[in-house]
PDB file of C-alpha atoms in Angstrom:
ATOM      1  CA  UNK A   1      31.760 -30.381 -33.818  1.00  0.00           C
ATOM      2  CA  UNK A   2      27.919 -30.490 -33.943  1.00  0.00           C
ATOM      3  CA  UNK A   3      26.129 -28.596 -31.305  1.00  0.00           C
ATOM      4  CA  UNK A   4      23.577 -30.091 -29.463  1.00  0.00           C
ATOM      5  CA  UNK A   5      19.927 -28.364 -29.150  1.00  0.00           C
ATOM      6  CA  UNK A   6      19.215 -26.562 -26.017  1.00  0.00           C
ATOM      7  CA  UNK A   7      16.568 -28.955 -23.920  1.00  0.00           C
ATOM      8  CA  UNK A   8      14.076 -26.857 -23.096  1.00  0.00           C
ATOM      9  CA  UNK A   9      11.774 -27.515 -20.007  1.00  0.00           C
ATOM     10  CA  UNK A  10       8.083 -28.066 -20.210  1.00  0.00           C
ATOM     11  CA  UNK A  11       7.144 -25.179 -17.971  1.00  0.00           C
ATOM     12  CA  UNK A  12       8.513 -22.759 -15.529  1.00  0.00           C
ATOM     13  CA  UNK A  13       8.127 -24.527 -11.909  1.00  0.00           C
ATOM     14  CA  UNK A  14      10.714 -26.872 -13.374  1.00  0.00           C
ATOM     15  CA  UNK A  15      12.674 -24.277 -14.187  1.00  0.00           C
ATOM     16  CA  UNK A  16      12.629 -22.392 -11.234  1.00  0.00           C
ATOM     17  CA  UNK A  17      13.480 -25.828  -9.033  1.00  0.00           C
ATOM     18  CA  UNK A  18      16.905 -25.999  -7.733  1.00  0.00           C
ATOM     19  CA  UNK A  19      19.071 -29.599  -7.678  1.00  0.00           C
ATOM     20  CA  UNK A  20      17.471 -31.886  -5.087  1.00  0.00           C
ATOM     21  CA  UNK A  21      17.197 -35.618  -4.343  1.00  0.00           C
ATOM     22  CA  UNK A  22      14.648 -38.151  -6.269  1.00  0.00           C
ATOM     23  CA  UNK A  23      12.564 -38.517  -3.366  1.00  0.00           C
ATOM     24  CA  UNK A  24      12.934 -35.164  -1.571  1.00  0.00           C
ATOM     25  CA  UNK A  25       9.678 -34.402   0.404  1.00  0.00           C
ATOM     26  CA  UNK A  26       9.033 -30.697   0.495  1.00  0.00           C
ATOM     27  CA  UNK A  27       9.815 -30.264   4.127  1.00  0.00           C
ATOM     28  CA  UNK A  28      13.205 -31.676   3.395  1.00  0.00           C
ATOM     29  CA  UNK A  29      13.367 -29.439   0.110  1.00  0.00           C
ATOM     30  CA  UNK A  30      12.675 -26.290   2.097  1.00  0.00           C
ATOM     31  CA  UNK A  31      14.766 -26.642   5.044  1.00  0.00           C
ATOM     32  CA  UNK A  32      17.432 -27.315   2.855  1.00  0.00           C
ATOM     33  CA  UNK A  33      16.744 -24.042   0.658  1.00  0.00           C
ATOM     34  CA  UNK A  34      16.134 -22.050   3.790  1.00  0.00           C
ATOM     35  CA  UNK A  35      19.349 -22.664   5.367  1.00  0.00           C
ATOM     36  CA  UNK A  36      20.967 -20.654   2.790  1.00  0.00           C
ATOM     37  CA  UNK A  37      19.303 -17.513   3.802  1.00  0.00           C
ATOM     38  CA  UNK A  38      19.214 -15.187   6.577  1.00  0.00           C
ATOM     39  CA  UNK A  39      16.105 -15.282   8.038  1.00  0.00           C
ATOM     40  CA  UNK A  40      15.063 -14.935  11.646  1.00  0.00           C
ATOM     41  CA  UNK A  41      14.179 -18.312  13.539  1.00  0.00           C
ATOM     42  CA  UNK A  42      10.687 -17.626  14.281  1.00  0.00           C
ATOM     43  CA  UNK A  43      10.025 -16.594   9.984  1.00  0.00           C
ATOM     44  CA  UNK A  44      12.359 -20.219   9.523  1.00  0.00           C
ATOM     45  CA  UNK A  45       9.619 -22.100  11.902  1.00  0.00           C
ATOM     46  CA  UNK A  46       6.199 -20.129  10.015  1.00  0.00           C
ATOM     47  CA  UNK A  47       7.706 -20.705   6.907  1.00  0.00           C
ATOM     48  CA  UNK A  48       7.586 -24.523   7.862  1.00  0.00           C
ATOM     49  CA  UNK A  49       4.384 -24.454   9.576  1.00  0.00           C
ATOM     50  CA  UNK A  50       2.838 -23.494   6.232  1.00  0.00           C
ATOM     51  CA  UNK A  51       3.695 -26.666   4.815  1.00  0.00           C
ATOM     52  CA  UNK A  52       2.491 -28.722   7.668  1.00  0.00           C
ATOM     53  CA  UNK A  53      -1.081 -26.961   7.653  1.00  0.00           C
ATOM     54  CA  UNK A  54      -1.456 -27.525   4.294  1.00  0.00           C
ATOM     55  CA  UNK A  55      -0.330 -30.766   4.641  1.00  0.00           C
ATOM     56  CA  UNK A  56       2.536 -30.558   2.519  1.00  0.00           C
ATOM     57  CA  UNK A  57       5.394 -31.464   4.499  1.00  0.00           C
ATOM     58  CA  UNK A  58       5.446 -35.249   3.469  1.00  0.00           C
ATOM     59  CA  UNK A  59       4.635 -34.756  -0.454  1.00  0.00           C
ATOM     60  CA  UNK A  60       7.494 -35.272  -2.412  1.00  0.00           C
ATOM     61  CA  UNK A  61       8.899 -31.944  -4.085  1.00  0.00           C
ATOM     62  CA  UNK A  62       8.867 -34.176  -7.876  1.00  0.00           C
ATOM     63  CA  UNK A  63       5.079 -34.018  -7.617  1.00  0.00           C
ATOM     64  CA  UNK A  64       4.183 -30.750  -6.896  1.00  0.00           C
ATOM     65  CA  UNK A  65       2.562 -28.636  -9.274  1.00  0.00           C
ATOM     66  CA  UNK A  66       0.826 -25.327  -9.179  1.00  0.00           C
ATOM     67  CA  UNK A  67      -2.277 -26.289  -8.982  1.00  0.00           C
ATOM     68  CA  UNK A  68      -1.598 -28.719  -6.330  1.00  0.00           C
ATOM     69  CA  UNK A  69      -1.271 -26.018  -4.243  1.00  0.00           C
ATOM     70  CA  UNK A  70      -3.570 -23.706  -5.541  1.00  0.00           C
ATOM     71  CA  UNK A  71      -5.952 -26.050  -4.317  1.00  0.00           C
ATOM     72  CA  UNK A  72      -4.801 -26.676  -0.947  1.00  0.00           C
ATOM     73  CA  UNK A  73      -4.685 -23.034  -0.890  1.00  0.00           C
ATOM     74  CA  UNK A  74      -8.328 -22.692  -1.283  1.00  0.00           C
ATOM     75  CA  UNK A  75      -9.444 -24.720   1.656  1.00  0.00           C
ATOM     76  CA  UNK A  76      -7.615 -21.069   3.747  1.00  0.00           C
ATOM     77  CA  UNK A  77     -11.030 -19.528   4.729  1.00  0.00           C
ATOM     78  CA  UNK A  78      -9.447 -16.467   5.324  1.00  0.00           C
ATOM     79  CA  UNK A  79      -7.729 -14.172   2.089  1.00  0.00           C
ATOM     80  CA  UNK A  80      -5.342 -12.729   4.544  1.00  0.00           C
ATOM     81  CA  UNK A  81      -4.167 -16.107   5.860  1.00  0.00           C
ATOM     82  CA  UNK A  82      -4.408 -17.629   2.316  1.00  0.00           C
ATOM     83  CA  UNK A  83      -2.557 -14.898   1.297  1.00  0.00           C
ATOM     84  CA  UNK A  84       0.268 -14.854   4.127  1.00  0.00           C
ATOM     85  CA  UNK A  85       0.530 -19.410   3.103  1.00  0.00           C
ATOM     86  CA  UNK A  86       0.953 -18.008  -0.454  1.00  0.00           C
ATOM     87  CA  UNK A  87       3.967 -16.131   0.367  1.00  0.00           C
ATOM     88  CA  UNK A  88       5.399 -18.519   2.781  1.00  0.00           C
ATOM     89  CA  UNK A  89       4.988 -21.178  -0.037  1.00  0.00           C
ATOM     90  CA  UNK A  90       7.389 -18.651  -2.534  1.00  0.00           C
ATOM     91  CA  UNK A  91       9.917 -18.851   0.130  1.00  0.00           C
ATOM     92  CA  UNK A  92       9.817 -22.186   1.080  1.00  0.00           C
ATOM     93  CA  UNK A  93       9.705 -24.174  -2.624  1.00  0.00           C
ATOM     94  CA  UNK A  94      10.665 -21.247  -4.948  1.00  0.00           C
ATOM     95  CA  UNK A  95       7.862 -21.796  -6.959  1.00  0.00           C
ATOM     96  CA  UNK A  96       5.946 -19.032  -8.683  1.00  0.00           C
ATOM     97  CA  UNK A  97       2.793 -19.623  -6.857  1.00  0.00           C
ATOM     98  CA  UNK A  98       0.222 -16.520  -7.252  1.00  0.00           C
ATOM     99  CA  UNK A  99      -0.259 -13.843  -4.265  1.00  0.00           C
ATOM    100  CA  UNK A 100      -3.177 -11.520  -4.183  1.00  0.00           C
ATOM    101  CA  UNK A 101      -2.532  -8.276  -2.781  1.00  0.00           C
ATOM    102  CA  UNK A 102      -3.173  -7.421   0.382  1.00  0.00           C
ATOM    103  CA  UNK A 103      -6.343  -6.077   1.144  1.00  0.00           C
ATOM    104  CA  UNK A 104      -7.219  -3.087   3.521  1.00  0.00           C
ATOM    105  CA  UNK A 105      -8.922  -4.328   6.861  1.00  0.00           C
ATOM    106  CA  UNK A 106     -12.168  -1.620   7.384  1.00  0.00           C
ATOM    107  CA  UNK A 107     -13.128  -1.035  10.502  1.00  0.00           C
ATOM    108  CA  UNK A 108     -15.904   1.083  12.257  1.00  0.00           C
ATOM    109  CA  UNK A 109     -13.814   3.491  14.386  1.00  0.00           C
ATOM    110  CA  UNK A 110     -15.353   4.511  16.788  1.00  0.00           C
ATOM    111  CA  UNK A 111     -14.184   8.316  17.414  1.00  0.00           C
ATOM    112  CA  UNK A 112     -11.028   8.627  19.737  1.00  0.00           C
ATOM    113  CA  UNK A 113     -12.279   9.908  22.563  1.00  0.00           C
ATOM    114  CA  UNK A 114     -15.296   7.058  22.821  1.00  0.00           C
ATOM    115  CA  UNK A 115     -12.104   4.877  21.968  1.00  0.00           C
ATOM    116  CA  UNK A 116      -9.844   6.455  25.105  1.00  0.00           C
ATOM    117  CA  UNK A 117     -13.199   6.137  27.753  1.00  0.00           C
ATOM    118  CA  UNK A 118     -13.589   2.307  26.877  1.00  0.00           C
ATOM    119  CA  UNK A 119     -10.148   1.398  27.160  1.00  0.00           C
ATOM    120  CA  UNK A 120      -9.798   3.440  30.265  1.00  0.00           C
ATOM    121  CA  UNK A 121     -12.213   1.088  31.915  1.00  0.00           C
ATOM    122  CA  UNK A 122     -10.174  -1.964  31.567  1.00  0.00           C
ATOM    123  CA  UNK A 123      -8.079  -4.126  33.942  1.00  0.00           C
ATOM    124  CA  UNK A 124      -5.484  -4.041  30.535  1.00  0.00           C
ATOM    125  CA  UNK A 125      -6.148  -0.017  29.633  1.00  0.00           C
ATOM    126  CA  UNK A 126      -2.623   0.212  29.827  1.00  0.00           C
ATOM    127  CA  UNK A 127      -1.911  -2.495  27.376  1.00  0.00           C
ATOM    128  CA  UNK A 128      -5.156  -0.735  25.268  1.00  0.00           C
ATOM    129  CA  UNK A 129      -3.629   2.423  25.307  1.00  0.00           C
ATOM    130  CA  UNK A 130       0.096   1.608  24.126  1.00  0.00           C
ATOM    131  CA  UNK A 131      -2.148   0.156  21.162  1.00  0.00           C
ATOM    132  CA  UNK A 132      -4.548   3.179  20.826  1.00  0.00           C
ATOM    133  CA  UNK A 133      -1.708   6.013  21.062  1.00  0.00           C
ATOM    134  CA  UNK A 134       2.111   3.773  19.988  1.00  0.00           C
ATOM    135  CA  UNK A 135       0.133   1.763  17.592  1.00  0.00           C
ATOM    136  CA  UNK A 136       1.928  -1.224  19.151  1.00  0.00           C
ATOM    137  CA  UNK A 137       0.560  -4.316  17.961  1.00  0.00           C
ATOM    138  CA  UNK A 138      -1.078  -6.826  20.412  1.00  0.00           C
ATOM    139  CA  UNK A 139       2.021  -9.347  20.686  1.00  0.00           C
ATOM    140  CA  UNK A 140       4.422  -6.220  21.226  1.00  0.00           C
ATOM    141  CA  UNK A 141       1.905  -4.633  24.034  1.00  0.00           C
ATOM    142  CA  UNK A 142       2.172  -7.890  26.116  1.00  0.00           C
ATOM    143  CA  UNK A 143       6.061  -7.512  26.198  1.00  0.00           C
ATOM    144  CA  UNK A 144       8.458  -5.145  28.242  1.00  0.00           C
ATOM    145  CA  UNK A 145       9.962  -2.530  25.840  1.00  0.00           C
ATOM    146  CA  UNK A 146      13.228  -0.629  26.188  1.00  0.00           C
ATOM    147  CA  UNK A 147      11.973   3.378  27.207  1.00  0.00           C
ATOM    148  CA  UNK A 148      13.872   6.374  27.276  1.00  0.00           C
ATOM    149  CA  UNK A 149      12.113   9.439  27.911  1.00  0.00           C
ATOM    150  CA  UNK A 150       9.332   9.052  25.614  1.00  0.00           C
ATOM    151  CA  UNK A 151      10.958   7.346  23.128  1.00  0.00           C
ATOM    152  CA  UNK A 152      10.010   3.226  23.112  1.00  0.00           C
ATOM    153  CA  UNK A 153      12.121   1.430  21.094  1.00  0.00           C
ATOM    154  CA  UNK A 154       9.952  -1.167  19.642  1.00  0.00           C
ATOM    155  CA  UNK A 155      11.958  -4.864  18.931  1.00  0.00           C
ATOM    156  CA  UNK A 156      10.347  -8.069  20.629  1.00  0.00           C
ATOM    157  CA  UNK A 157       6.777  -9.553  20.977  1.00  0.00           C
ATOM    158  CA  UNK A 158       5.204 -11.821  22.869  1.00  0.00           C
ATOM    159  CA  UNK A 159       3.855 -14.994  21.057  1.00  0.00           C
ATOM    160  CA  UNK A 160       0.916 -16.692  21.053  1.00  0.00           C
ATOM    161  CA  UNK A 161       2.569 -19.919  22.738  1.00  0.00           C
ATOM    162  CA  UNK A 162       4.066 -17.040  25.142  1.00  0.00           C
ATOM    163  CA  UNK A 163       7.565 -17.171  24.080  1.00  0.00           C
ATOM    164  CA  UNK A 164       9.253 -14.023  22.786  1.00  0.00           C
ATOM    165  CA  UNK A 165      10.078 -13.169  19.487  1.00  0.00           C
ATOM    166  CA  UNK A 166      11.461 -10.451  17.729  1.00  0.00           C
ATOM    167  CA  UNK A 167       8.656  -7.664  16.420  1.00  0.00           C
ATOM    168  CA  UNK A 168       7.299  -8.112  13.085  1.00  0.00           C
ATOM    169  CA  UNK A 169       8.768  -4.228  12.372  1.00  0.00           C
ATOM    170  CA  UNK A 170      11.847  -2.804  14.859  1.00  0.00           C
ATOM    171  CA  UNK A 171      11.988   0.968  15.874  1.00  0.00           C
ATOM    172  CA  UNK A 172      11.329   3.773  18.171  1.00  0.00           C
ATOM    173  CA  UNK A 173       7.736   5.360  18.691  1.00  0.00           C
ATOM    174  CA  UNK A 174       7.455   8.646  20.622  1.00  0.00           C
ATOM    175  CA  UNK A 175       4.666   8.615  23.422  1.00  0.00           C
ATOM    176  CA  UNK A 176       2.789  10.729  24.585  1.00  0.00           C
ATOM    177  CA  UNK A 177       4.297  12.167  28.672  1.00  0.00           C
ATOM    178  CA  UNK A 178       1.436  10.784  30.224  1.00  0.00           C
ATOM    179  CA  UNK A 179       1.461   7.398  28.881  1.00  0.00           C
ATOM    180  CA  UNK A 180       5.241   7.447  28.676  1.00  0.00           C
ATOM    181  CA  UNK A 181       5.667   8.084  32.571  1.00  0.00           C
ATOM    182  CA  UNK A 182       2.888   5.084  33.298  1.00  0.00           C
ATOM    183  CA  UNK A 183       4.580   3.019  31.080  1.00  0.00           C
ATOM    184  CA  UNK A 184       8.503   3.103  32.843  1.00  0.00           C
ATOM    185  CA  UNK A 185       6.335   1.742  36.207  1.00  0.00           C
ATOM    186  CA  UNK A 186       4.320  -1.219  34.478  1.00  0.00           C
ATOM    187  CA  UNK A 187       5.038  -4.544  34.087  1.00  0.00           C
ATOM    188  CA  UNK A 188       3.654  -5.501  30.431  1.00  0.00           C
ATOM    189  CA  UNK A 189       4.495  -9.178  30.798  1.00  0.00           C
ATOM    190  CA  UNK A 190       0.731 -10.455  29.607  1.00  0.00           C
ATOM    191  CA  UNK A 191       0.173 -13.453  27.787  1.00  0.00           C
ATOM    192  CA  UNK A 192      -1.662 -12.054  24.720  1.00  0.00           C
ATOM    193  CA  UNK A 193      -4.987 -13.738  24.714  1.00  0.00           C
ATOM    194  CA  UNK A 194      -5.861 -12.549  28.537  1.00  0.00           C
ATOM    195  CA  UNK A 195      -5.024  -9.072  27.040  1.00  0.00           C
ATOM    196  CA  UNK A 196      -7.366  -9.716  23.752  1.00  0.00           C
ATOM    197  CA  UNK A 197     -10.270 -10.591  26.041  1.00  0.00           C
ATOM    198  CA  UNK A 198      -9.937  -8.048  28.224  1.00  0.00           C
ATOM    199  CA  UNK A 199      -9.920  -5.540  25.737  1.00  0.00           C
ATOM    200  CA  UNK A 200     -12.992  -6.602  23.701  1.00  0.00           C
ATOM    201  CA  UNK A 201     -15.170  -7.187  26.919  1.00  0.00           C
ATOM    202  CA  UNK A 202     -14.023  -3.244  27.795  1.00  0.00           C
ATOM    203  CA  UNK A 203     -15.254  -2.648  23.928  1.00  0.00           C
ATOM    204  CA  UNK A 204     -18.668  -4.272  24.922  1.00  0.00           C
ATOM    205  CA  UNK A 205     -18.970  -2.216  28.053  1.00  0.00           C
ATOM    206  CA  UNK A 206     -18.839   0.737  26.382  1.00  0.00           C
ATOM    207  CA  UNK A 207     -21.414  -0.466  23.946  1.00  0.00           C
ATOM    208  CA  UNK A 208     -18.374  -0.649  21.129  1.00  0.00           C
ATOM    209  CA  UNK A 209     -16.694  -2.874  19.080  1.00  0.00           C
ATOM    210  CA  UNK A 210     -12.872  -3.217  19.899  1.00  0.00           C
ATOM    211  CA  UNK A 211     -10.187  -5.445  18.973  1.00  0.00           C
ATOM    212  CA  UNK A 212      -6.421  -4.583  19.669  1.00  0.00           C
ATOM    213  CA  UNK A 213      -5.609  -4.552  16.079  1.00  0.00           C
ATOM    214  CA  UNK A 214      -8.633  -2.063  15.646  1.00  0.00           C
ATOM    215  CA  UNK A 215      -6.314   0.094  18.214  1.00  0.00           C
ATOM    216  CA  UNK A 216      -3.577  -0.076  15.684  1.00  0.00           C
ATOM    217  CA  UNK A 217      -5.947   1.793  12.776  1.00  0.00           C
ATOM    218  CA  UNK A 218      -7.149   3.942  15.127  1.00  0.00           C
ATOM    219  CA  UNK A 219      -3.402   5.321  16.016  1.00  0.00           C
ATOM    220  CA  UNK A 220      -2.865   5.821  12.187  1.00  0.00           C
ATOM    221  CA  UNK A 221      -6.215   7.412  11.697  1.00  0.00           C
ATOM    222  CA  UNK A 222      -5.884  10.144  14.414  1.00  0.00           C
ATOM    223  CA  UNK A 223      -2.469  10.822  13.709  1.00  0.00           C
ATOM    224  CA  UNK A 224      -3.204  11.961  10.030  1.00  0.00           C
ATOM    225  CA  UNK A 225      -6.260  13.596  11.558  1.00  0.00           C
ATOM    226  CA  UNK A 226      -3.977  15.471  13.914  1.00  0.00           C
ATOM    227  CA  UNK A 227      -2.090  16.423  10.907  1.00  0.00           C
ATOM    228  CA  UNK A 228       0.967  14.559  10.827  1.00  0.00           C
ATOM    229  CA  UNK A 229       3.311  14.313   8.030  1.00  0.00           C
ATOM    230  CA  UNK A 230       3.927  11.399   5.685  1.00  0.00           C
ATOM    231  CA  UNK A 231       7.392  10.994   7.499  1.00  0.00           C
ATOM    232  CA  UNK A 232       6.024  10.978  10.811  1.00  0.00           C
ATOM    233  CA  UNK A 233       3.049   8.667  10.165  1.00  0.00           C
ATOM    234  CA  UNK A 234       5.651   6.150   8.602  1.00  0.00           C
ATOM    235  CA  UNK A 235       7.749   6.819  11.555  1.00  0.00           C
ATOM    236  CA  UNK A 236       5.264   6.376  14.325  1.00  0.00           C
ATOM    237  CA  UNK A 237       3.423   3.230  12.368  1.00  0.00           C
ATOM    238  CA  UNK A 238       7.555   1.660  11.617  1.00  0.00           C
ATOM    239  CA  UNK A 239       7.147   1.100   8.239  1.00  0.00           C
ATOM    240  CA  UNK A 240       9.871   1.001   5.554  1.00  0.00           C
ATOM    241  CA  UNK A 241       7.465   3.004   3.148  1.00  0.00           C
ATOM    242  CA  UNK A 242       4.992   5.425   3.659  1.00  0.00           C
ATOM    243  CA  UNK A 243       2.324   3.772   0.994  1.00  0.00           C
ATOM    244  CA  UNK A 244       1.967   0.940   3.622  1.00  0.00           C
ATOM    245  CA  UNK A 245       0.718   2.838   6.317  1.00  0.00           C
ATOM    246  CA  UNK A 246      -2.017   5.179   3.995  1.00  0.00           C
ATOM    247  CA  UNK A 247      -2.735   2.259   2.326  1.00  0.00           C
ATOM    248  CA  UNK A 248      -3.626  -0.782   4.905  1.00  0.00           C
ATOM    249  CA  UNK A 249      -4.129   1.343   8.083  1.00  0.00           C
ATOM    250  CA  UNK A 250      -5.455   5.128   7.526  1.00  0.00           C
ATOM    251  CA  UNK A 251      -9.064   5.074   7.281  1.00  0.00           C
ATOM    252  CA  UNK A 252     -11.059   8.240   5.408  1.00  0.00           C
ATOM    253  CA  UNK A 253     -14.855   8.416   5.433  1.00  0.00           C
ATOM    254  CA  UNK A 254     -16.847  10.422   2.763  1.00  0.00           C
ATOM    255  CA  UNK A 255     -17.809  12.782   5.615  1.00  0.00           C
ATOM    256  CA  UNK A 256     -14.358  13.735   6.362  1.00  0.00           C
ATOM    257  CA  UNK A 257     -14.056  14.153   2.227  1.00  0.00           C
ATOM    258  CA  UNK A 258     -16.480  16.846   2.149  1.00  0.00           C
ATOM    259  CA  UNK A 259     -15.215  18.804   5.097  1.00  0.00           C
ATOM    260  CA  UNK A 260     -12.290  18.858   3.902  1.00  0.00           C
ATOM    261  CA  UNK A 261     -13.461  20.078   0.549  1.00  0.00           C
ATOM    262  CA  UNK A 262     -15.751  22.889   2.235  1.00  0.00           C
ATOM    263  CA  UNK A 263     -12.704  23.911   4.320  1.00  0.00           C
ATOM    264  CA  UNK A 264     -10.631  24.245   1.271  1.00  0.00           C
ATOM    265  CA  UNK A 265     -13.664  26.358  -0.812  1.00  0.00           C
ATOM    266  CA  UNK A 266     -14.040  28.767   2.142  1.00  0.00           C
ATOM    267  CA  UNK A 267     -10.298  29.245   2.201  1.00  0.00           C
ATOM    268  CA  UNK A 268     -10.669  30.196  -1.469  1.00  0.00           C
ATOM    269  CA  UNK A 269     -13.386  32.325  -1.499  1.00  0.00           C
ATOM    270  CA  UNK A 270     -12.229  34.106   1.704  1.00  0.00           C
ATOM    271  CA  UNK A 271      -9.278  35.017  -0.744  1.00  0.00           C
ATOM    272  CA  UNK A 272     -11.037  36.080  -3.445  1.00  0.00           C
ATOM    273  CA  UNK A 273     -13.176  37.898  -1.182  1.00  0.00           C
ATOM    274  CA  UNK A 274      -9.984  40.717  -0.256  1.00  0.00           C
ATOM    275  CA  UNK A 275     -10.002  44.029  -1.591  1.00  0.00           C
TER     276      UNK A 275
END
């Protein structure tokens, strides 16, 4: 019996698409390849929404091509937004579409106790500080968490339509007492925008620029500077790995550099110096 040839495709997105109907529009196409995951309701609705800002939704899946979407990519304004579409746009068609990495947000820090005073001043310094010293992002600030002695266990947010959610990243920070003790008698029920002005007009009080997620880097910053271990950095910050949190959140400047460098040379000639 003669074999017939293998038909090979003419490139890999066809390859890579699953079986589907002739006219399948790519919202129809995703929903159905999303169903046969696990994913969280809120990722199932952003993984959606991606295709309905890009204005995707009503394309049929036959047509699309990589640099379709490449292009509608580049309208994004923002690399991190493009960049969050470009993953959502993996998960959603299962096409190989390219992701840049991430790339680490820089921000002035002002120095903690400047930080501390500013927040302090605010109608939301409560909110501020679960930011500044839990590293609690702004959506999980503006939501009651479960507390047990110090320990906050970290697993909803609040939304910017004001409905809850689960957090992007689950687990337990440690507090510190103070903040811990304010925390058990607060209600954190915010919606998250009255808590983002709040805490930029304290910023601009204080002559500083502030934004919640600026509260975040500063957490990660001081902790390393209070000389915290990998583990507890990745801990406090609830990441899965370590490389996240030193890469995307802990800020160095080249002053800190060289003190560190004349610390360690005086250490070493100190040695050297004993009889």
């Amino acid at each position: 019996m003669e074999l017939l040839p293998l038909r090979v495709l003419p490139n890999t997105m066809r390859a890579c698409r699953t079986a589907r109907s002739p006219m399948q529009t790519c919202l129809e196409f995703a929903e159905a390849r999303l169903q046969q995951r696990s994913i969280k309701e809120s990722t199932f609705k952003e993984y959606l929404a991606t295709l309905r800002v890009l204005g995707l939704a009503d394309v049929p899946y036959e047509t699309v091509t990589l640099a379709m979407l490449n292009s509608r990519l580049s309208r994004v304004l923002t690399a991190s937004t493009r960049r969050k579409h470009a993953i959502n746009l993996r998960a959603c068609l299962g096409l190989p579409v390219p992701c840049p990495k991430a790339a680490q947000k820089v921000y002035a820090l002002p120095p903690l106790p400047v930080l501390h005073n500013a927040v302090d001043t605010s109608s939301y310094r409560l909110w501020g500080f679960v930011m500044l010293y839990g590293g609690l992002r702004l959506g999980e600030a503006c939501a009651n968490q479960p507390i047990i002695g110090t320990v906050l266990t970290v697993d909803r947010q609040r939304k910017a339509d004001g409905t809850l959610a689960s957090a992007k990243t689950c687990g337990p920070v440690v507090l510190p007492d103070w903040l811990a003790d304010e925390y058990r008698a607060h209600d954190f029920e915010r919606a998250a925008n009255t808590v983002y002005v709040g805490i930029r007009r304290a910023g601009r009080r204080a002559g500083v620029e502030i934004r919640p997620h600026l509260l975040r880097h500063a957490f990660a910053t001081n902790l390393v500077a209070a000389g915290a271990t990998p583990e507890v950095l990745r801990r406090q910050m609830r990441h899965h790995d370590v490389a996240v949190s030193l890469r995307y959140y802990v800020q160095t400047t080249e002053s800190q550099v060289a003190e560190t460098v004349a610390r360690m040379s005086s250490c070493g000639l100190a040695l050297g110096n004993e009889p």
